[in-house]
Amino acid sequence: MEIRPAQPDELEEVGRLTGEVYVADGYVAEADGYVRELLDTPRRAREAELWAAVEDGLILGSVTFCPVGSSYREIGRDDEGEFRMLAVSPAARGRGVGRALVELCLRRSRELGYAGVRMSTMDRMTSAHRIYERLGFTRAPEDDWSPEPGVALLAYVTTLDA
């Protein structure tokens, strides 16, 4: 498995996979406006860093890393990285793809000299919560928020070693 920036010819597949995962796992309804945002990978690739986990030409998963200045940032401080829209293909789950994508975000944050990483996750994304906690993230309830009624986002944060 290789973790690398999503290539232009992969953007549509990355968006499709992300949208399908969020809908199939019950995080958003197919008609939800957020699905359009998940599918808009050309914008994500322009305004953030869109990374893909790839093996034998197949997209296994992806994540959007949001450095300082990215329009996709939600709760990150000026000395922190942030990531969003983590998705792993159901066929690739249990193989460490999600962990590898989060580790990429930690590595990018170190490369950029950030002191930590902060991110939001839906309260129902319990499998992802376990990955974050195993990688040293802790809950930051003071940053929990809701973008719309019925959607509870939990904040997680970790401090990076120099």
Coordinates of N, CA, C and O in Angstrom, one line a residue:
M1 N 0.9 -1.2 0.0 CA 0.0 0.0 0.0 C 0.9 1.2 0.0 O 1.9 1.3 0.7
E2 N 0.5 2.2 -0.8 CA 1.2 3.5 -0.9 C 0.3 4.6 -0.5 O -0.9 4.6 -0.9
I3 N 0.8 5.5 0.3 CA 0.0 6.7 0.7 C 0.7 7.9 -0.1 O 1.9 8.1 0.1
R4 N -0.1 8.5 -0.9 CA 0.4 9.6 -1.7 C -0.7 10.6 -2.1 O -1.8 10.3 -1.9
P5 N -0.3 11.8 -2.6 CA -1.3 12.7 -3.0 C -2.2 12.1 -4.1 O -1.7 11.4 -5.0
A6 N -3.5 12.3 -4.0 CA -4.4 11.8 -5.0 C -4.0 12.4 -6.4 O -3.8 13.6 -6.4
Q7 N -4.0 11.6 -7.4 CA -3.6 12.1 -8.7 C -4.9 12.6 -9.4 O -6.0 12.2 -9.1
P8 N -4.7 13.6 -10.4 CA -5.9 14.2 -11.0 C -6.8 13.1 -11.6 O -8.1 13.3 -11.5
D9 N -6.3 12.0 -12.2 CA -7.2 11.0 -12.7 C -7.9 10.1 -11.7 O -8.7 9.3 -12.0
E10 N -7.5 10.3 -10.4 CA -8.1 9.6 -9.3 C -9.2 10.4 -8.5 O -9.8 9.8 -7.7
L11 N -9.3 11.7 -8.8 CA -10.1 12.5 -8.0 C -11.6 12.0 -8.0 O -12.2 12.0 -6.9
E12 N -12.1 11.7 -9.1 CA -13.5 11.3 -9.2 C -13.7 10.0 -8.3 O -14.7 9.9 -7.6
E13 N -12.8 9.0 -8.4 CA -12.9 7.8 -7.7 C -12.8 8.1 -6.2 O -13.5 7.5 -5.3
V14 N -11.9 9.0 -5.8 CA -11.7 9.3 -4.3 C -13.0 9.9 -3.8 O -13.5 9.6 -2.7
G15 N -13.6 10.8 -4.6 CA -14.9 11.4 -4.2 C -16.0 10.4 -4.1 O -16.8 10.4 -3.1
R16 N -16.1 9.6 -5.1 CA -17.1 8.5 -5.1 C -17.0 7.6 -3.9 O -18.0 7.4 -3.2
L17 N -15.8 7.2 -3.6 CA -15.5 6.3 -2.4 C -15.9 7.0 -1.1 O -16.6 6.4 -0.3
T18 N -15.5 8.2 -1.0 CA -15.8 8.9 0.3 C -17.3 9.1 0.4 O -17.8 8.8 1.5
G19 N -18.0 9.5 -0.6 CA -19.4 9.7 -0.5 C -20.1 8.4 -0.2 O -21.0 8.4 0.7
E20 N -19.7 7.4 -0.9 CA -20.4 6.1 -0.7 C -20.2 5.5 0.7 O -21.1 5.0 1.4
V21 N -19.0 5.7 1.3 CA -18.7 5.3 2.6 C -19.5 6.0 3.6 O -20.1 5.4 4.5
Y22 N -19.6 7.3 3.5 CA -20.3 8.1 4.5 C -21.8 7.8 4.4 O -22.5 7.8 5.5
V23 N -22.3 7.5 3.2 CA -23.8 7.2 3.1 C -24.0 5.8 3.6 O -24.9 5.5 4.4
A24 N -23.2 4.8 3.1 CA -23.5 3.4 3.4 C -23.3 3.1 4.9 O -24.0 2.3 5.5
D25 N -22.4 3.9 5.5 CA -22.2 3.7 7.0 C -23.2 4.4 7.8 O -23.1 4.4 9.1
G26 N -24.1 5.2 7.2 CA -25.1 5.8 7.9 C -24.8 7.2 8.5 O -25.5 7.7 9.4
Y27 N -23.6 7.8 8.1 CA -23.2 9.0 8.7 C -24.0 10.2 8.1 O -24.2 11.2 8.7
V28 N -24.3 10.1 6.8 CA -25.1 11.1 6.1 C -26.1 10.4 5.2 O -25.9 9.3 4.7
A29 N -27.2 11.1 5.0 CA -28.2 10.6 4.0 C -27.7 11.0 2.6 O -27.0 12.0 2.4
E30 N -28.1 10.2 1.6 CA -27.7 10.4 0.3 C -28.1 11.8 -0.3 O -27.3 12.4 -1.0
A31 N -29.2 12.3 0.2 CA -29.6 13.6 -0.2 C -29.0 14.8 0.6 O -29.3 16.0 0.3
D32 N -28.2 14.5 1.6 CA -27.6 15.5 2.4 C -26.7 16.4 1.6 O -25.9 15.9 0.8
G33 N -26.7 17.7 1.8 CA -25.8 18.6 1.1 C -24.3 18.3 1.3 O -23.5 18.6 0.5
Y34 N -24.0 17.7 2.4 CA -22.6 17.4 2.7 C -22.0 16.4 1.7 O -20.8 16.4 1.5
V35 N -22.9 15.5 1.1 CA -22.4 14.6 0.1 C -21.8 15.3 -1.0 O -20.7 14.9 -1.5
R36 N -22.3 16.5 -1.4 CA -21.7 17.3 -2.5 C -20.3 17.7 -2.2 O -19.4 17.7 -3.0
E37 N -20.1 18.1 -0.9 CA -18.8 18.5 -0.4 C -17.8 17.4 -0.5 O -16.7 17.5 -0.9
L38 N -18.3 16.2 -0.1 CA -17.4 15.0 -0.1 C -17.0 14.6 -1.6 O -15.9 14.2 -1.8
L39 N -17.9 14.8 -2.5 CA -17.7 14.5 -3.9 C -16.8 15.6 -4.6 O -16.2 15.3 -5.6
D40 N -16.7 16.8 -4.1 CA -16.0 17.9 -4.7 C -14.5 17.7 -4.5 O -13.9 18.6 -3.8
T41 N -13.9 16.7 -5.0 CA -12.5 16.4 -4.8 C -11.6 17.4 -5.5 O -10.5 17.8 -5.0
P42 N -12.0 18.0 -6.7 CA -11.1 19.0 -7.3 C -10.9 20.2 -6.4 O -9.8 20.7 -6.2
R43 N -12.0 20.6 -5.7 CA -11.8 21.7 -4.7 C -11.0 21.3 -3.5 O -10.1 22.1 -3.1
R44 N -11.2 20.1 -3.0 CA -10.4 19.7 -1.9 C -8.9 19.6 -2.3 O -8.1 20.0 -1.5
A45 N -8.6 19.2 -3.5 CA -7.2 19.1 -3.9 C -6.6 20.5 -4.1 O -5.4 20.6 -3.9
R46 N -7.4 21.5 -4.4 CA -6.9 22.8 -4.6 C -6.7 23.5 -3.3 O -5.8 24.3 -3.1
E47 N -7.7 23.3 -2.3 CA -7.7 24.1 -1.1 C -7.2 23.4 0.1 O -7.2 24.0 1.2
A48 N -6.8 22.2 0.0 CA -6.2 21.4 1.1 C -5.3 20.4 0.4 O -4.9 20.6 -0.8
E49 N -4.9 19.4 1.1 CA -4.1 18.3 0.6 C -4.9 17.0 0.6 O -5.4 16.6 1.6
L50 N -5.2 16.5 -0.6 CA -6.0 15.3 -0.7 C -5.1 14.1 -0.9 O -4.4 14.0 -1.9
W51 N -5.1 13.2 0.1 CA -4.2 12.0 0.1 C -5.0 10.7 -0.2 O -6.1 10.6 0.3
A52 N -4.3 9.8 -0.9 CA -5.0 8.5 -1.1 C -4.1 7.3 -0.7 O -2.9 7.4 -0.8
A53 N -4.7 6.3 -0.2 CA -4.1 5.0 0.0 C -4.4 4.2 -1.2 O -5.5 3.9 -1.6
V54 N -3.3 3.7 -1.9 CA -3.5 3.0 -3.2 C -2.7 1.7 -3.2 O -1.6 1.7 -2.6
E55 N -3.3 0.7 -3.7 CA -2.6 -0.6 -3.9 C -3.1 -1.2 -5.2 O -4.3 -1.4 -5.4
D56 N -2.1 -1.6 -6.0 CA -2.4 -2.3 -7.3 C -3.4 -1.4 -8.1 O -4.4 -2.0 -8.7
G57 N -3.3 -0.1 -8.0 CA -4.2 0.8 -8.8 C -5.5 1.0 -8.2 O -6.3 1.7 -8.8
L58 N -5.8 0.4 -7.1 CA -7.1 0.6 -6.4 C -7.0 1.6 -5.3 O -6.1 1.6 -4.5
I59 N -8.0 2.5 -5.2 CA -8.1 3.4 -4.1 C -8.7 2.7 -2.9 O -9.8 2.2 -2.9
L60 N -7.9 2.6 -1.8 CA -8.3 1.9 -0.6 C -9.0 2.9 0.4 O -9.8 2.5 1.2
G61 N -8.5 4.1 0.3 CA -9.1 5.1 1.2 C -8.4 6.5 0.9 O -7.6 6.6 0.1
S62 N -8.9 7.5 1.7 CA -8.4 8.8 1.5 C -8.6 9.7 2.7 O -9.4 9.3 3.6
V63 N -7.9 10.8 2.8 CA -8.1 11.8 3.8 C -7.7 13.1 3.3 O -6.9 13.3 2.3
T64 N -8.4 14.2 3.8 CA -8.1 15.5 3.5 C -7.3 16.2 4.6 O -7.8 16.3 5.7
F65 N -6.0 16.5 4.3 CA -5.2 17.2 5.3 C -5.3 18.7 5.1 O -5.2 19.2 4.0
C66 N -5.6 19.4 6.2 CA -5.9 20.9 6.1 C -4.8 21.7 6.8 O -4.9 21.9 8.0
P67 N -3.8 22.1 6.1 CA -2.7 22.9 6.7 C -3.3 24.3 7.1 O -4.4 24.7 6.6
V68 N -2.6 25.1 7.9 CA -3.0 26.4 8.2 C -3.2 27.2 6.9 O -2.4 27.1 6.0
G69 N -4.3 27.9 6.8 CA -4.6 28.7 5.6 C -5.6 27.9 4.7 O -6.2 28.6 3.8
S70 N -5.9 26.7 4.9 CA -6.8 25.9 4.1 C -8.3 26.3 4.5 O -8.6 26.5 5.7
S71 N -9.1 26.5 3.5 CA -10.5 26.8 3.7 C -11.3 25.7 4.4 O -12.4 25.8 4.8
Y72 N -10.7 24.5 4.4 CA -11.3 23.3 5.0 C -11.1 23.2 6.5 O -11.7 22.3 7.1
R73 N -10.3 24.0 7.0 CA -10.0 24.0 8.5 C -11.3 24.3 9.2 O -12.0 25.2 8.8
E74 N -11.5 23.6 10.4 CA -12.7 23.9 11.2 C -12.3 24.3 12.6 O -12.8 25.3 13.1
I75 N -11.4 23.5 13.3 CA -11.1 23.8 14.7 C -9.6 23.9 15.0 O -9.3 24.1 16.1
G76 N -8.8 23.7 14.0 CA -7.3 23.7 14.3 C -6.8 25.0 14.6 O -7.3 26.1 14.1
R77 N -5.9 25.1 15.6 CA -5.2 26.3 16.0 C -4.1 26.6 14.9 O -3.8 25.8 14.1
D78 N -3.6 27.8 15.1 CA -2.5 28.3 14.1 C -1.2 27.4 14.2 O -0.4 27.5 13.3
D79 N -1.1 26.7 15.2 CA 0.1 25.8 15.4 C -0.2 24.3 15.3 O 0.5 23.5 15.8
E80 N -1.4 24.0 14.6 CA -1.8 22.6 14.5 C -2.2 22.3 13.1 O -2.8 23.1 12.4
G81 N -2.0 21.0 12.8 CA -2.6 20.5 11.6 C -4.0 20.0 11.9 O -4.4 20.0 13.0
E82 N -4.7 19.8 10.8 CA -6.1 19.3 11.0 C -6.4 18.4 9.8 O -5.8 18.5 8.7
F83 N -7.3 17.4 10.0 CA -7.7 16.6 8.9 C -9.2 16.3 8.9 O -9.8 16.4 10.0
R84 N -9.7 15.9 7.8 CA -11.2 15.7 7.6 C -11.4 14.6 6.6 O -10.5 14.2 5.8
M85 N -12.6 14.2 6.5 CA -13.1 13.3 5.4 C -12.3 12.0 5.3 O -12.1 11.6 4.1
L86 N -11.9 11.4 6.4 CA -11.2 10.1 6.3 C -12.2 9.1 5.9 O -13.3 9.0 6.4
A87 N -11.9 8.3 4.9 CA -12.8 7.2 4.4 C -11.9 6.0 4.0 O -10.9 6.2 3.3
V88 N -12.4 4.8 4.3 CA -11.7 3.6 3.9 C -12.7 2.7 3.3 O -13.8 2.5 3.8
S89 N -12.4 2.1 2.2 CA -13.2 1.2 1.5 C -13.6 0.0 2.4 O -12.8 -0.5 3.1
P90 N -14.9 -0.4 2.4 CA -15.3 -1.5 3.2 C -14.4 -2.8 3.0 O -14.1 -3.5 3.9
A91 N -14.0 -3.0 1.7 CA -13.2 -4.1 1.3 C -11.8 -4.1 1.9 O -11.1 -5.1 2.0
A92 N -11.3 -2.9 2.3 CA -9.9 -2.7 2.8 C -9.9 -2.5 4.3 O -8.8 -2.3 4.9
R93 N -11.0 -2.6 5.0 CA -11.0 -2.3 6.4 C -10.3 -3.5 7.2 O -10.3 -4.6 6.7
G94 N -9.7 -3.1 8.3 CA -9.0 -4.1 9.1 C -7.6 -4.3 8.6 O -6.9 -5.2 9.2
R95 N -7.1 -3.6 7.6 CA -5.8 -3.7 7.1 C -4.9 -2.6 7.5 O -3.7 -2.5 6.9
G96 N -5.3 -1.7 8.3 CA -4.5 -0.6 8.7 C -4.5 0.6 7.8 O -3.7 1.5 8.0
V97 N -5.4 0.7 6.9 CA -5.5 1.8 6.0 C -5.8 3.1 6.7 O -5.2 4.1 6.5
G98 N -6.9 3.1 7.6 CA -7.2 4.3 8.3 C -6.1 4.8 9.2 O -5.8 6.0 9.2
R99 N -5.4 3.9 9.9 CA -4.3 4.2 10.7 C -3.2 4.9 9.9 O -2.6 5.9 10.3
A100 N -2.9 4.3 8.7 CA -1.8 4.8 7.9 C -2.2 6.2 7.4 O -1.3 7.1 7.3
L101 N -3.4 6.5 7.1 CA -3.8 7.8 6.6 C -3.7 8.8 7.8 O -3.3 10.0 7.6
V102 N -4.1 8.4 9.0 CA -4.0 9.3 10.1 C -2.5 9.6 10.4 O -2.1 10.7 10.7
E103 N -1.7 8.5 10.3 CA -0.2 8.7 10.6 C 0.4 9.7 9.5 O 1.3 10.4 9.8
L104 N -0.1 9.6 8.3 CA 0.3 10.6 7.3 C 0.0 12.0 7.7 O 0.9 12.9 7.6
C105 N -1.2 12.2 8.3 CA -1.5 13.6 8.8 C -0.6 14.0 9.9 O -0.2 15.2 10.0
L106 N -0.3 13.1 10.8 CA 0.7 13.4 11.9 C 2.0 13.8 11.3 O 2.7 14.7 11.7
R107 N 2.5 13.0 10.3 CA 3.8 13.2 9.7 C 3.8 14.6 9.0 O 4.8 15.4 9.1
R108 N 2.7 14.9 8.2 CA 2.7 16.2 7.5 C 2.7 17.3 8.5 O 3.4 18.3 8.3
S109 N 2.0 17.2 9.6 CA 2.0 18.2 10.7 C 3.4 18.4 11.2 O 3.8 19.6 11.5
R110 N 4.1 17.3 11.5 CA 5.5 17.5 11.9 C 6.4 18.2 10.9 O 7.2 19.0 11.2
E111 N 6.2 17.8 9.6 CA 7.0 18.4 8.6 C 6.8 19.9 8.5 O 7.7 20.6 8.2
L112 N 5.6 20.3 8.8 CA 5.2 21.7 8.7 C 5.5 22.5 10.0 O 5.3 23.6 10.1
G113 N 6.1 21.7 11.0 CA 6.5 22.4 12.2 C 5.4 22.6 13.2 O 5.5 23.4 14.1
Y114 N 4.2 22.0 13.1 CA 3.1 22.2 14.0 C 3.4 21.5 15.3 O 4.0 20.5 15.4
A115 N 2.7 22.0 16.3 CA 2.9 21.5 17.7 C 1.9 20.3 17.9 O 2.1 19.6 18.9
G116 N 0.8 20.3 17.1 CA -0.2 19.2 17.3 C -1.1 19.1 16.2 O -0.9 19.7 15.1
V117 N -2.1 18.3 16.4 CA -3.2 18.0 15.3 C -4.5 18.0 16.1 O -4.6 17.4 17.1
R118 N -5.5 18.7 15.5 CA -6.8 18.7 16.1 C -7.8 18.4 15.0 O -7.6 18.8 13.8
M119 N -8.9 17.7 15.3 CA -9.8 17.3 14.3 C -11.2 17.1 14.9 O -11.3 16.9 16.1
S120 N -12.2 17.1 14.1 CA -13.6 16.8 14.5 C -14.0 15.4 13.8 O -13.6 15.1 12.7
T121 N -14.9 14.7 14.6 CA -15.4 13.5 14.1 C -16.8 13.3 14.6 O -17.2 13.8 15.6
M122 N -17.6 12.7 13.8 CA -19.0 12.5 14.2 C -19.1 11.6 15.4 O -18.3 10.6 15.5
D123 N -20.0 11.8 16.2 CA -20.1 11.0 17.5 C -20.3 9.5 17.2 O -20.0 8.7 17.9
R124 N -20.9 9.2 16.0 CA -21.2 7.8 15.6 C -20.0 7.1 15.0 O -20.1 5.9 14.7
M125 N -18.9 7.8 14.7 CA -17.8 7.2 14.1 C -16.8 6.4 15.1 O -15.7 6.7 15.2
T126 N -17.4 5.5 15.8 CA -16.7 4.9 16.9 C -15.4 4.1 16.5 O -14.5 4.0 17.2
S127 N -15.5 3.5 15.3 CA -14.3 2.8 14.8 C -13.1 3.7 14.6 O -12.0 3.4 15.0
A128 N -13.4 4.9 14.1 CA -12.4 5.9 13.9 C -11.9 6.4 15.2 O -10.7 6.7 15.4
H129 N -12.8 6.6 16.2 CA -12.4 7.1 17.5 C -11.3 6.2 18.1 O -10.3 6.6 18.7
R130 N -11.5 4.9 17.9 CA -10.5 3.9 18.4 C -9.1 4.1 17.8 O -8.1 4.0 18.4
I131 N -9.1 4.3 16.5 CA -7.8 4.6 15.8 C -7.2 5.8 16.3 O -6.0 5.8 16.7
Y132 N -8.0 6.9 16.5 CA -7.4 8.2 17.0 C -6.8 8.0 18.4 O -5.7 8.4 18.7
E133 N -7.5 7.3 19.2 CA -7.1 7.1 20.6 C -5.8 6.2 20.7 O -4.9 6.5 21.4
R134 N -5.8 5.2 19.8 CA -4.5 4.4 19.8 C -3.3 5.2 19.3 O -2.2 4.8 19.6
L135 N -3.6 6.2 18.5 CA -2.5 7.0 18.0 C -2.2 8.2 18.9 O -1.4 9.1 18.5
G136 N -2.8 8.3 20.1 CA -2.4 9.3 21.0 C -3.4 10.5 21.1 O -3.1 11.5 21.9
F137 N -4.4 10.5 20.3 CA -5.4 11.6 20.4 C -6.2 11.5 21.7 O -6.5 10.3 22.1
T138 N -6.6 12.6 22.2 CA -7.5 12.6 23.4 C -8.7 13.5 23.0 O -8.6 14.4 22.2
R139 N -9.8 13.3 23.7 CA -11.0 14.2 23.5 C -10.7 15.6 24.0 O -10.0 15.8 25.0
A140 N -11.2 16.5 23.2 CA -11.1 18.0 23.5 C -12.6 18.5 23.5 O -13.0 19.2 22.6
P141 N -13.4 18.1 24.6 CA -14.8 18.5 24.5 C -15.1 20.0 24.5 O -16.2 20.4 24.0
E142 N -14.1 20.8 24.8 CA -14.4 22.2 24.7 C -14.5 22.7 23.3 O -15.0 23.8 23.0
D143 N -14.1 21.8 22.3 CA -14.2 22.2 20.9 C -15.3 21.4 20.2 O -15.4 21.5 19.0
D144 N -16.0 20.6 20.9 CA -17.2 19.9 20.3 C -18.1 20.9 19.7 O -18.3 22.0 20.2
W145 N -18.7 20.6 18.6 CA -19.6 21.5 17.9 C -20.6 20.8 17.0 O -20.5 19.6 16.8
S146 N -21.6 21.6 16.5 CA -22.6 21.0 15.6 C -22.8 22.0 14.4 O -23.2 23.1 14.6
P147 N -22.5 21.5 13.2 CA -22.7 22.3 12.0 C -24.1 22.5 11.7 O -24.5 23.4 11.0
E148 N -25.0 21.6 12.2 CA -26.4 21.7 11.9 C -27.2 20.8 12.9 O -26.6 19.9 13.5
P149 N -28.4 21.1 13.2 CA -29.2 20.3 14.2 C -29.1 18.8 13.8 O -29.2 18.4 12.7
G150 N -28.9 18.0 14.9 CA -28.8 16.6 14.7 C -27.4 16.0 14.4 O -27.3 14.8 14.3
V151 N -26.5 16.9 14.2 CA -25.1 16.4 13.8 C -24.2 16.9 15.0 O -23.9 18.1 15.2
A152 N -23.7 15.9 15.7 CA -22.8 16.2 16.8 C -21.3 15.8 16.4 O -21.1 14.7 16.1
L153 N -20.5 16.8 16.5 CA -19.1 16.6 16.1 C -18.2 16.6 17.4 O -18.3 17.6 18.2
L154 N -17.4 15.6 17.6 CA -16.6 15.5 18.8 C -15.1 15.9 18.3 O -14.7 15.6 17.3
A155 N -14.5 16.7 19.2 CA -13.1 17.1 18.9 C -12.1 16.2 19.6 O -12.3 15.8 20.7
Y156 N -11.0 16.0 18.8 CA -9.9 15.2 19.3 C -8.6 16.1 19.0 O -8.6 16.8 18.1
V157 N -7.6 15.9 19.9 CA -6.4 16.6 19.7 C -5.2 15.7 20.2 O -5.4 14.8 21.0
T158 N -4.1 16.0 19.6 CA -2.8 15.3 20.1 C -1.7 16.3 19.9 O -1.7 17.2 19.1
T159 N -0.7 16.2 20.8 CA 0.5 17.0 20.8 C 1.6 16.2 20.1 O 1.7 15.0 20.3
L160 N 2.4 16.8 19.3 CA 3.4 16.1 18.5 C 4.8 16.2 19.2 O 5.1 17.3 19.8
D161 N 5.5 15.2 19.2 CA 6.9 15.2 19.7 C 7.7 15.9 18.6 O 7.5 15.8 17.4
A162 N 8.7 16.6 19.1 CA 9.6 17.4 18.2 C 10.4 16.5 17.4 O 10.6 15.3 17.6

